[in-house]
Amino acid sequence: MRTVVLASGIAFFLVGGSAFAAEQTLPPQNAKKLSEIVAKVEKRNDFQYVKEVDWSSDGYTVTYYTTDKAKVEITYDPLTGEPK
């Protein structure tokens, strides 16, 4: 019985994992390189460090902090590399 439960659990995670991967969107093939977008962020006034970069269908959302500890979130268009 324990083997059946273990095998069922493994099958569930394998099927669930592939379904999750199919739902994720990818940046367009002609998108700007992420390193170019991060370089733009690093050149902003009072920039201190990048906390996080996320991708969604809206674009790249970069979260960073300034030297006065303010949290800033900016979404960049993946094709132009410009803020939305």
XYZ file of N, CA and C in Angstrom:
252
model
N 0.824 -1.188 0.000
C 0.000 0.000 0.000
C 0.879 1.268 0.000
N 1.914 1.237 0.793
C 2.804 2.395 0.878
C 3.463 2.684 -0.469
N 3.801 1.652 -1.211
C 4.424 1.804 -2.522
C 3.455 2.447 -3.510
N 2.185 2.073 -3.423
C 1.173 2.651 -4.323
C 1.009 4.140 -4.041
N 0.967 4.509 -2.770
C 0.821 5.921 -2.400
C 2.043 6.709 -2.852
N 3.225 6.152 -2.652
C 4.452 6.821 -3.070
C 4.489 6.992 -4.590
N 4.141 5.958 -5.328
C 4.137 6.038 -6.789
C 3.100 7.045 -7.278
N 1.949 7.079 -6.631
C 0.908 8.048 -7.006
C 1.378 9.476 -6.751
N 2.054 9.677 -5.632
C 2.565 11.010 -5.313
C 3.605 11.471 -6.314
N 4.503 10.586 -6.699
C 5.532 10.933 -7.683
C 4.892 11.258 -9.029
N 3.924 10.457 -9.445
C 3.236 10.703 -10.715
C 2.517 12.040 -10.695
N 1.892 12.370 -9.569
C 1.188 13.644 -9.440
C 2.148 14.819 -9.625
N 3.319 14.766 -8.985
C 4.283 15.861 -9.097
C 4.869 15.965 -10.504
N 5.088 14.831 -11.160
C 5.615 14.875 -12.518
C 4.605 15.474 -13.487
N 3.365 15.060 -13.394
C 2.325 15.597 -14.276
C 2.034 17.049 -13.930
N 1.931 17.352 -12.654
C 1.666 18.729 -12.221
C 2.782 19.677 -12.603
N 4.027 19.220 -12.522
C 5.160 20.060 -12.877
C 5.185 20.398 -14.347
N 4.865 19.441 -15.207
C 4.870 19.725 -16.632
C 3.701 20.620 -17.017
N 2.584 20.493 -16.326
C 1.447 21.387 -16.595
C 1.785 22.803 -16.167
N 2.483 22.953 -15.056
C 2.883 24.280 -14.598
C 3.840 24.926 -15.593
N 4.783 24.163 -16.113
C 5.750 24.701 -17.072
C 5.063 25.143 -18.356
N 4.008 24.468 -18.748
C 3.303 24.827 -19.977
C 2.560 26.153 -19.839
N 2.186 26.536 -18.621
C 1.439 27.773 -18.391
C 2.334 29.009 -18.388
N 3.628 28.846 -18.182
C 4.523 29.991 -18.106
C 4.737 30.577 -19.492
N 4.777 31.927 -19.544
C 5.050 32.592 -20.809
C 6.537 32.927 -20.884
N 7.029 33.036 -22.075
C 8.422 33.388 -22.306
C 8.492 34.756 -22.954
N 9.605 35.473 -22.760
C 9.773 36.749 -23.460
C 9.792 36.512 -24.973
N 9.388 37.508 -25.762
C 9.445 37.371 -27.221
C 10.884 37.128 -27.686
N 11.029 36.494 -28.835
C 12.376 36.189 -29.328
C 13.179 37.444 -29.640
N 12.499 38.533 -29.995
C 13.213 39.775 -30.313
C 13.277 40.726 -29.111
N 13.123 40.180 -27.907
C 13.169 40.998 -26.688
C 14.598 41.466 -26.419
N 14.688 42.603 -25.739
C 15.997 43.095 -25.294
C 16.573 42.105 -24.295
N 17.879 42.061 -24.201
C 18.527 41.199 -23.215
C 18.249 41.745 -21.824
N 18.024 40.844 -20.899
C 17.760 41.249 -19.516
C 18.932 42.055 -18.957
N 20.143 41.703 -19.342
C 21.321 42.422 -18.851
C 21.303 43.889 -19.290
N 20.751 44.185 -20.484
C 20.639 45.569 -20.944
C 19.654 46.350 -20.077
N 18.550 45.705 -19.723
C 17.539 46.375 -18.901
C 18.085 46.618 -17.499
N 18.752 45.636 -16.932
C 19.324 45.800 -15.594
C 20.401 46.889 -15.610
N 21.184 46.975 -16.678
C 22.204 48.025 -16.782
C 21.557 49.413 -16.753
N 20.375 49.562 -17.397
C 19.653 50.844 -17.351
C 19.234 51.180 -15.925
N 18.774 50.175 -15.222
C 18.344 50.385 -13.829
C 19.542 50.810 -12.983
N 20.670 50.169 -13.173
C 21.869 50.478 -12.388
C 22.373 51.892 -12.623
N 22.016 52.508 -13.744
C 22.452 53.872 -14.052
C 21.508 54.938 -13.481
N 20.383 54.528 -12.894
C 19.413 55.488 -12.360
C 19.996 56.216 -11.153
N 19.548 57.452 -10.937
C 20.013 58.246 -9.799
C 19.708 57.533 -8.487
N 20.640 57.595 -7.563
C 20.506 57.043 -6.215
C 20.324 55.522 -6.179
N 20.646 54.831 -7.261
C 20.539 53.372 -7.285
C 21.485 52.774 -6.252
N 20.983 51.748 -5.512
C 21.859 51.033 -4.594
C 22.007 49.564 -4.993
N 20.889 48.820 -5.108
C 20.994 47.418 -5.518
C 19.665 46.900 -6.054
N 19.765 45.865 -6.929
C 18.581 45.201 -7.470
C 18.181 44.113 -6.488
N 16.932 44.121 -6.118
C 16.393 43.104 -5.199
C 15.840 41.908 -5.960
N 15.097 42.206 -7.071
C 14.387 41.131 -7.753
C 14.028 41.541 -9.175
N 13.989 40.557 -10.068
C 13.508 40.769 -11.431
C 12.491 39.666 -11.715
N 11.292 40.063 -12.138
C 10.238 39.111 -12.471
C 9.834 39.285 -13.926
N 9.355 38.203 -14.515
C 8.836 38.251 -15.876
C 7.362 37.891 -15.839
N 6.545 38.665 -16.555
C 5.140 38.332 -16.780
C 4.797 38.790 -18.193
N 3.572 38.568 -18.600
C 3.176 38.994 -19.948
C 3.220 40.510 -20.094
N 3.250 41.245 -18.970
C 3.360 42.706 -18.998
C 4.778 43.170 -19.301
N 5.771 42.340 -19.009
C 7.161 42.701 -19.227
C 8.019 42.322 -18.034
N 9.213 42.880 -17.983
C 10.126 42.650 -16.867
C 9.817 43.657 -15.770
N 9.568 43.178 -14.566
C 9.381 44.073 -13.427
C 10.635 43.992 -12.573
N 11.328 45.121 -12.456
C 12.571 45.188 -11.694
C 12.283 45.905 -10.378
N 12.649 45.265 -9.286
C 12.520 45.864 -7.959
C 13.926 46.193 -7.479
N 14.132 47.462 -7.130
C 15.444 47.855 -6.632
C 15.286 48.847 -5.493
N 16.382 49.076 -4.784
C 16.397 50.028 -3.676
C 17.365 51.158 -3.980
N 17.023 52.342 -3.459
C 17.874 53.514 -3.641
C 18.758 53.699 -2.408
N 19.669 54.651 -2.495
C 20.589 54.894 -1.381
C 19.872 55.373 -0.128
N 18.670 55.959 -0.277
C 17.906 56.368 0.907
C 16.897 55.289 1.326
N 17.123 54.043 0.872
C 16.361 52.855 1.244
C 14.926 52.842 0.732
N 14.637 53.599 -0.320
C 13.309 53.577 -0.937
C 13.229 52.382 -1.882
N 12.099 51.688 -1.840
C 11.861 50.554 -2.730
C 11.203 51.070 -3.995
N 11.747 50.669 -5.164
C 11.222 51.118 -6.448
C 10.929 49.893 -7.314
N 9.740 49.868 -7.932
C 9.379 48.811 -8.874
C 9.041 49.455 -10.204
N 9.707 49.000 -11.247
C 9.463 49.538 -12.592
C 9.274 48.352 -13.537
N 8.243 48.427 -14.376
C 8.010 47.408 -15.391
C 8.538 47.924 -16.724
N 9.376 47.117 -17.361
C 10.003 47.478 -18.630
C 9.400 46.678 -19.769
N 9.168 47.355 -20.885
C 8.694 46.697 -22.094
C 9.818 45.802 -22.613
N 9.552 44.526 -22.879
C 10.627 43.633 -23.310
C 11.167 43.925 -24.706
N 10.371 44.563 -25.558
C 10.812 44.829 -26.929
C 11.644 46.097 -27.030
N 11.228 47.142 -26.319
C 11.942 48.419 -26.401
C 12.957 48.599 -25.288
N 12.768 47.910 -24.175
C 13.642 48.103 -23.028
C 13.346 49.385 -22.278
N 12.231 50.026 -22.581
C 11.852 51.284 -21.932
C 10.789 51.023 -20.851
N 10.762 51.873 -19.813
C 9.720 51.730 -18.784
C 8.328 51.901 -19.373
N 7.385 51.157 -18.835
C 5.986 51.278 -19.281
C 5.282 52.360 -18.491
